[in-house]
Amino acid sequence: MPLIAHVSLGTNNLDKALEFYDSVLGCIGVKRIIDIPNIGAAYGRMNPEFWVQLPCDGQPAGIANGVHFAYHVESIEQVHAFYLAAIEAGATDEGKPGPRSEYSEAYYGCFVRDLDGHKIEAMFWDKSKAPE
């Protein structure tokens, strides 16, 4: 069983956010699993792991300094596809695709900010380079 059941991000424009995540997550094999009109949607490969929604309290969505969400992908090519899809969909660059040896020789990733300013990442873990 995974440690995290799901995470949720608030948005201030649900339609644009869902368009963004449909495109960006679709390129790494993630699909929209649950759709609740005028509230939000859940994405995952098999289960609802990632939610995008309007804040439940009716207040504007905000971002948290120091928080980001990483999506585990199956290859370096998927890191690049994620980055390109995100930039084309309106994300801003926070770190182009590449090795992140400060984390591990096995780590390869990229960082962007979504349309609401949330920091998101795609990362590939190369087991052949992982420390033992």
Coordinates of N, CA and C in Angstrom, one line a residue:
M1 N 0.8 -1.2 0.0 CA 0.0 0.0 0.0 C 0.9 1.2 0.0
P2 N 0.6 2.2 -0.9 CA 1.4 3.4 -0.9 C 1.2 4.3 0.4
L3 N 2.2 5.1 0.7 CA 2.2 5.9 1.8 C 1.1 7.0 1.7
I4 N 1.0 7.6 0.5 CA 0.1 8.7 0.3 C -1.1 8.2 -0.5
A5 N -2.3 8.4 0.0 CA -3.5 8.0 -0.7 C -3.8 8.9 -1.9
H6 N -3.7 10.2 -1.7 CA -3.9 11.2 -2.7 C -3.5 12.6 -2.2
V7 N -3.3 13.5 -3.2 CA -3.0 14.9 -2.9 C -4.0 15.7 -3.7
S8 N -4.3 16.9 -3.2 CA -5.2 17.8 -3.9 C -4.6 19.2 -4.0
L9 N -4.8 19.8 -5.2 CA -4.4 21.1 -5.4 C -5.6 22.0 -5.7
G10 N -5.6 23.2 -5.1 CA -6.7 24.1 -5.4 C -6.4 24.9 -6.7
T11 N -7.5 25.3 -7.3 CA -7.4 26.1 -8.6 C -8.3 27.3 -8.5
N12 N -8.0 28.3 -9.2 CA -8.9 29.5 -9.3 C -9.7 29.5 -10.6
N13 N -9.3 28.5 -11.5 CA -10.0 28.4 -12.8 C -10.1 26.9 -13.1
L14 N -11.1 26.3 -12.7 CA -11.3 24.8 -12.8 C -11.2 24.4 -14.3
D15 N -11.9 25.0 -15.2 CA -11.9 24.6 -16.6 C -10.5 24.6 -17.2
K16 N -9.7 25.7 -17.0 CA -8.4 25.8 -17.5 C -7.4 24.8 -16.8
A17 N -7.6 24.6 -15.5 CA -6.7 23.7 -14.8 C -6.9 22.3 -15.3
L18 N -8.2 21.9 -15.5 CA -8.5 20.5 -16.0 C -7.9 20.3 -17.4
E19 N -8.1 21.3 -18.2 CA -7.5 21.3 -19.6 C -6.0 21.1 -19.5
F20 N -5.3 21.9 -18.6 CA -3.9 21.8 -18.4 C -3.5 20.4 -18.0
Y21 N -4.1 19.9 -16.9 CA -3.7 18.5 -16.4 C -4.1 17.4 -17.3
D22 N -5.2 17.5 -18.0 CA -5.6 16.5 -19.0 C -4.4 16.3 -20.0
S23 N -3.9 17.4 -20.5 CA -2.8 17.4 -21.4 C -1.5 16.9 -20.8
V24 N -1.1 17.5 -19.7 CA 0.2 17.3 -19.1 C 0.3 15.9 -18.5
L25 N -0.7 15.5 -17.8 CA -0.7 14.1 -17.2 C -1.0 13.0 -18.2
G26 N -1.7 13.4 -19.2 CA -2.0 12.4 -20.3 C -0.8 11.9 -21.0
C27 N 0.2 12.8 -21.1 CA 1.5 12.4 -21.8 C 2.3 11.4 -21.0
I28 N 2.0 11.2 -19.7 CA 2.7 10.2 -18.9 C 1.8 9.1 -18.5
G29 N 0.7 8.9 -19.2 CA -0.1 7.7 -18.9 C -1.1 7.9 -17.8
V30 N -1.4 9.1 -17.4 CA -2.3 9.4 -16.3 C -3.6 9.9 -16.9
K31 N -4.7 9.4 -16.4 CA -6.0 9.9 -17.0 C -6.9 10.4 -15.9
R32 N -7.9 11.2 -16.3 CA -8.9 11.6 -15.4 C -9.8 10.5 -15.0
I33 N -9.9 10.2 -13.7 CA -10.7 9.0 -13.3 C -12.1 9.4 -12.7
I34 N -12.1 10.5 -12.0 CA -13.4 11.0 -11.4 C -13.5 12.5 -11.9
D35 N -14.8 12.8 -12.2 CA -15.1 14.2 -12.6 C -16.3 14.6 -11.9
I36 N -16.2 15.6 -11.1 CA -17.3 16.2 -10.3 C -17.5 17.6 -10.8
P37 N -18.6 17.8 -11.7 CA -18.8 19.1 -12.3 C -18.8 20.3 -11.3
N38 N -18.1 21.3 -11.6 CA -18.1 22.6 -10.8 C -17.4 22.4 -9.5
I39 N -16.7 21.3 -9.3 CA -16.0 21.0 -8.0 C -14.6 20.6 -8.3
G40 N -14.4 19.6 -9.1 CA -13.0 19.1 -9.4 C -12.9 17.8 -10.1
A41 N -11.7 17.3 -10.2 CA -11.5 16.0 -10.8 C -10.3 15.3 -10.2
A42 N -10.3 14.0 -10.3 CA -9.2 13.2 -9.8 C -8.5 12.5 -11.0
Y43 N -7.2 12.4 -10.9 CA -6.4 11.7 -11.9 C -5.6 10.6 -11.3
G44 N -5.2 9.6 -12.1 CA -4.4 8.5 -11.7 C -4.1 7.6 -12.8
R45 N -3.3 6.6 -12.6 CA -3.1 5.5 -13.6 C -4.2 4.5 -13.4
M46 N -4.5 4.2 -12.1 CA -5.5 3.2 -11.8 C -6.5 3.7 -10.8
N47 N -6.0 4.5 -9.9 CA -6.8 5.0 -8.7 C -6.7 6.5 -8.7
P48 N -7.7 7.2 -8.0 CA -7.7 8.6 -7.9 C -6.6 9.1 -6.9
E49 N -5.4 9.4 -7.5 CA -4.2 9.8 -6.7 C -4.0 11.3 -6.6
F50 N -4.5 12.0 -7.5 CA -4.2 13.5 -7.6 C -5.5 14.2 -8.0
W51 N -5.9 15.1 -7.1 CA -7.1 15.9 -7.3 C -6.8 17.3 -7.7
V52 N -7.6 17.9 -8.6 CA -7.6 19.3 -8.9 C -9.0 19.8 -8.6
Q53 N -9.1 20.9 -7.8 CA -10.4 21.3 -7.4 C -10.5 22.7 -6.9
L54 N -11.7 23.2 -6.9 CA -12.0 24.5 -6.3 C -11.9 24.4 -4.8
P55 N -11.3 25.3 -4.1 CA -11.2 25.2 -2.7 C -12.6 25.0 -2.0
C56 N -12.7 24.1 -1.1 CA -13.9 23.8 -0.4 C -14.5 24.9 0.4
D57 N -13.6 25.8 0.9 CA -14.1 26.9 1.7 C -14.5 28.2 0.9
G58 N -14.5 28.1 -0.4 CA -14.9 29.2 -1.3 C -13.9 30.3 -1.4
Q59 N -12.8 30.2 -0.7 CA -11.7 31.2 -0.8 C -10.8 31.0 -2.0
P60 N -10.1 32.0 -2.4 CA -9.1 31.8 -3.6 C -8.1 30.7 -3.2
A61 N -7.7 29.9 -4.2 CA -6.7 28.9 -4.1 C -5.3 29.7 -3.9
G62 N -4.4 29.1 -3.1 CA -3.1 29.7 -3.0 C -2.1 28.6 -3.2
I63 N -0.8 29.1 -3.2 CA 0.3 28.1 -3.3 C 1.1 28.2 -2.0
A64 N 1.8 27.1 -1.7 CA 2.6 27.0 -0.5 C 4.1 27.0 -0.8
N65 N 4.8 27.9 -0.2 CA 6.3 28.0 -0.4 C 6.9 26.8 0.2
G66 N 7.7 26.1 -0.6 CA 8.4 24.9 -0.2 C 7.7 23.6 -0.5
V67 N 6.5 23.7 -1.1 CA 5.8 22.5 -1.4 C 5.8 22.3 -2.9
H68 N 6.0 21.0 -3.3 CA 5.8 20.7 -4.7 C 5.3 19.2 -4.8
F69 N 4.8 18.8 -5.9 CA 4.3 17.5 -6.1 C 5.1 16.9 -7.3
A70 N 5.6 15.7 -7.1 CA 6.4 15.0 -8.1 C 5.6 13.8 -8.6
Y71 N 5.6 13.6 -9.9 CA 5.0 12.5 -10.6 C 6.1 11.6 -11.0
H72 N 6.0 10.3 -10.6 CA 6.9 9.3 -11.0 C 6.6 8.8 -12.4
V73 N 7.6 8.9 -13.3 CA 7.4 8.5 -14.7 C 8.3 7.3 -15.0
E74 N 8.1 6.7 -16.2 CA 8.8 5.5 -16.5 C 10.1 5.6 -17.3
S75 N 10.4 6.8 -17.7 CA 11.6 7.0 -18.5 C 12.0 8.5 -18.6
I76 N 13.3 8.7 -19.0 CA 13.8 10.0 -19.2 C 13.0 10.7 -20.3
E77 N 12.5 9.9 -21.3 CA 11.7 10.5 -22.4 C 10.4 11.1 -21.9
Q78 N 9.8 10.4 -20.9 CA 8.6 10.9 -20.3 C 8.8 12.2 -19.5
V79 N 10.0 12.3 -18.9 CA 10.3 13.6 -18.2 C 10.3 14.7 -19.2
H80 N 10.9 14.5 -20.4 CA 10.9 15.5 -21.4 C 9.5 15.8 -22.0
A81 N 8.8 14.7 -22.2 CA 7.4 14.9 -22.7 C 6.5 15.7 -21.8
F82 N 6.6 15.4 -20.5 CA 5.9 16.1 -19.4 C 6.3 17.6 -19.5
Y83 N 7.6 17.9 -19.5 CA 8.1 19.3 -19.5 C 7.5 20.0 -20.7
L84 N 7.7 19.4 -21.9 CA 7.2 20.1 -23.1 C 5.7 20.3 -23.1
A85 N 4.9 19.3 -22.7 CA 3.5 19.5 -22.6 C 3.1 20.5 -21.7
A86 N 3.8 20.6 -20.5 CA 3.5 21.6 -19.5 C 3.8 23.0 -20.0
I87 N 4.9 23.2 -20.6 CA 5.3 24.5 -21.2 C 4.3 24.9 -22.3
E88 N 4.0 24.0 -23.2 CA 3.0 24.3 -24.2 C 1.6 24.7 -23.7
A89 N 1.3 24.1 -22.5 CA 0.0 24.3 -21.9 C 0.0 25.6 -21.0
G90 N 1.1 26.3 -20.9 CA 1.1 27.5 -20.2 C 1.9 27.5 -18.9
A91 N 2.6 26.4 -18.6 CA 3.4 26.4 -17.3 C 4.6 27.3 -17.5
T92 N 5.2 27.6 -16.4 CA 6.5 28.3 -16.4 C 7.6 27.4 -15.9
D93 N 8.7 27.6 -16.5 CA 9.9 26.7 -16.2 C 10.4 27.0 -14.8
E94 N 10.7 25.9 -14.1 CA 11.4 26.0 -12.8 C 12.6 25.1 -12.7
G95 N 12.9 24.5 -13.8 CA 14.1 23.6 -13.9 C 13.9 22.6 -15.0
K96 N 14.7 22.9 -16.1 CA 14.6 22.0 -17.3 C 14.9 20.6 -17.0
P97 N 14.5 19.6 -17.9 CA 14.8 18.2 -17.7 C 16.3 18.0 -17.6
G98 N 16.7 17.2 -16.7 CA 18.1 16.8 -16.6 C 18.4 16.0 -15.3
P99 N 19.6 15.5 -15.2 CA 20.0 14.8 -14.0 C 20.0 15.7 -12.8
R100 N 19.7 15.1 -11.7 CA 19.7 15.9 -10.4 C 20.6 15.1 -9.4
S101 N 21.9 15.2 -9.7 CA 22.9 14.4 -9.0 C 23.0 14.9 -7.5
E102 N 22.5 16.1 -7.2 CA 22.4 16.5 -5.8 C 21.5 15.7 -5.0
Y103 N 20.5 15.0 -5.7 CA 19.6 14.1 -5.0 C 20.2 12.7 -5.1
S104 N 20.6 12.3 -6.2 CA 21.2 10.9 -6.5 C 21.6 10.8 -7.9
E105 N 22.5 10.0 -8.2 CA 22.9 9.7 -9.6 C 21.8 9.1 -10.4
A106 N 20.8 8.5 -9.6 CA 19.7 7.8 -10.2 C 18.5 8.7 -10.6
Y107 N 18.6 10.0 -10.2 CA 17.5 10.9 -10.2 C 17.6 11.8 -11.5
Y108 N 16.5 11.8 -12.3 CA 16.4 12.7 -13.5 C 15.0 13.3 -13.4
G109 N 14.9 14.6 -13.5 CA 13.6 15.3 -13.4 C 13.6 16.6 -14.0
C110 N 12.4 17.2 -13.9 CA 12.1 18.6 -14.4 C 11.1 19.2 -13.4
F111 N 11.1 20.5 -13.4 CA 10.1 21.3 -12.5 C 9.5 22.4 -13.3
V112 N 8.2 22.5 -13.1 CA 7.4 23.6 -13.7 C 6.4 24.2 -12.7
R113 N 5.9 25.3 -13.0 CA 4.7 25.8 -12.2 C 3.5 25.8 -13.1
D114 N 2.4 25.2 -12.5 CA 1.2 25.1 -13.3 C 0.5 26.5 -13.4
L115 N -0.7 26.5 -14.0 CA -1.4 27.8 -14.2 C -1.7 28.6 -13.0
D116 N -1.8 27.9 -11.8 CA -2.1 28.6 -10.6 C -0.9 28.9 -9.8
G117 N 0.3 28.5 -10.3 CA 1.6 28.7 -9.6 C 2.1 27.6 -8.7
H118 N 1.4 26.4 -8.7 CA 1.8 25.3 -8.0 C 3.1 24.7 -8.7
K119 N 4.1 24.3 -7.9 CA 5.3 23.7 -8.4 C 5.0 22.2 -8.6
I120 N 5.2 21.7 -9.8 CA 5.0 20.3 -10.0 C 6.3 19.7 -10.7
E121 N 6.5 18.5 -10.6 CA 7.7 17.8 -11.1 C 7.4 16.5 -11.8
A122 N 8.2 16.1 -12.8 CA 8.2 14.7 -13.3 C 9.6 14.2 -13.0
M123 N 9.7 13.0 -12.4 CA 11.0 12.4 -12.1 C 11.0 11.0 -12.5
F124 N 12.2 10.6 -13.0 CA 12.5 9.2 -13.3 C 13.6 8.7 -12.4
W125 N 13.4 7.6 -11.8 CA 14.4 7.0 -10.9 C 15.1 5.8 -11.7
D126 N 16.3 6.0 -12.1 CA 17.1 4.9 -12.8 C 17.7 3.9 -11.8
K127 N 17.0 2.8 -11.6 CA 17.5 1.8 -10.6 C 18.9 1.3 -10.9
S128 N 19.3 1.4 -12.2 CA 20.7 0.9 -12.5 C 21.8 1.8 -11.9
K129 N 21.4 3.1 -11.6 CA 22.3 4.0 -11.0 C 22.1 4.3 -9.5
A130 N 21.1 3.6 -8.9 CA 20.7 3.9 -7.6 C 21.8 3.3 -6.6
P131 N 22.0 4.1 -5.5 CA 22.9 3.6 -4.5 C 22.4 2.3 -3.9
E132 N 23.3 1.4 -3.5 CA 22.9 0.1 -2.9 C 22.7 0.2 -1.4

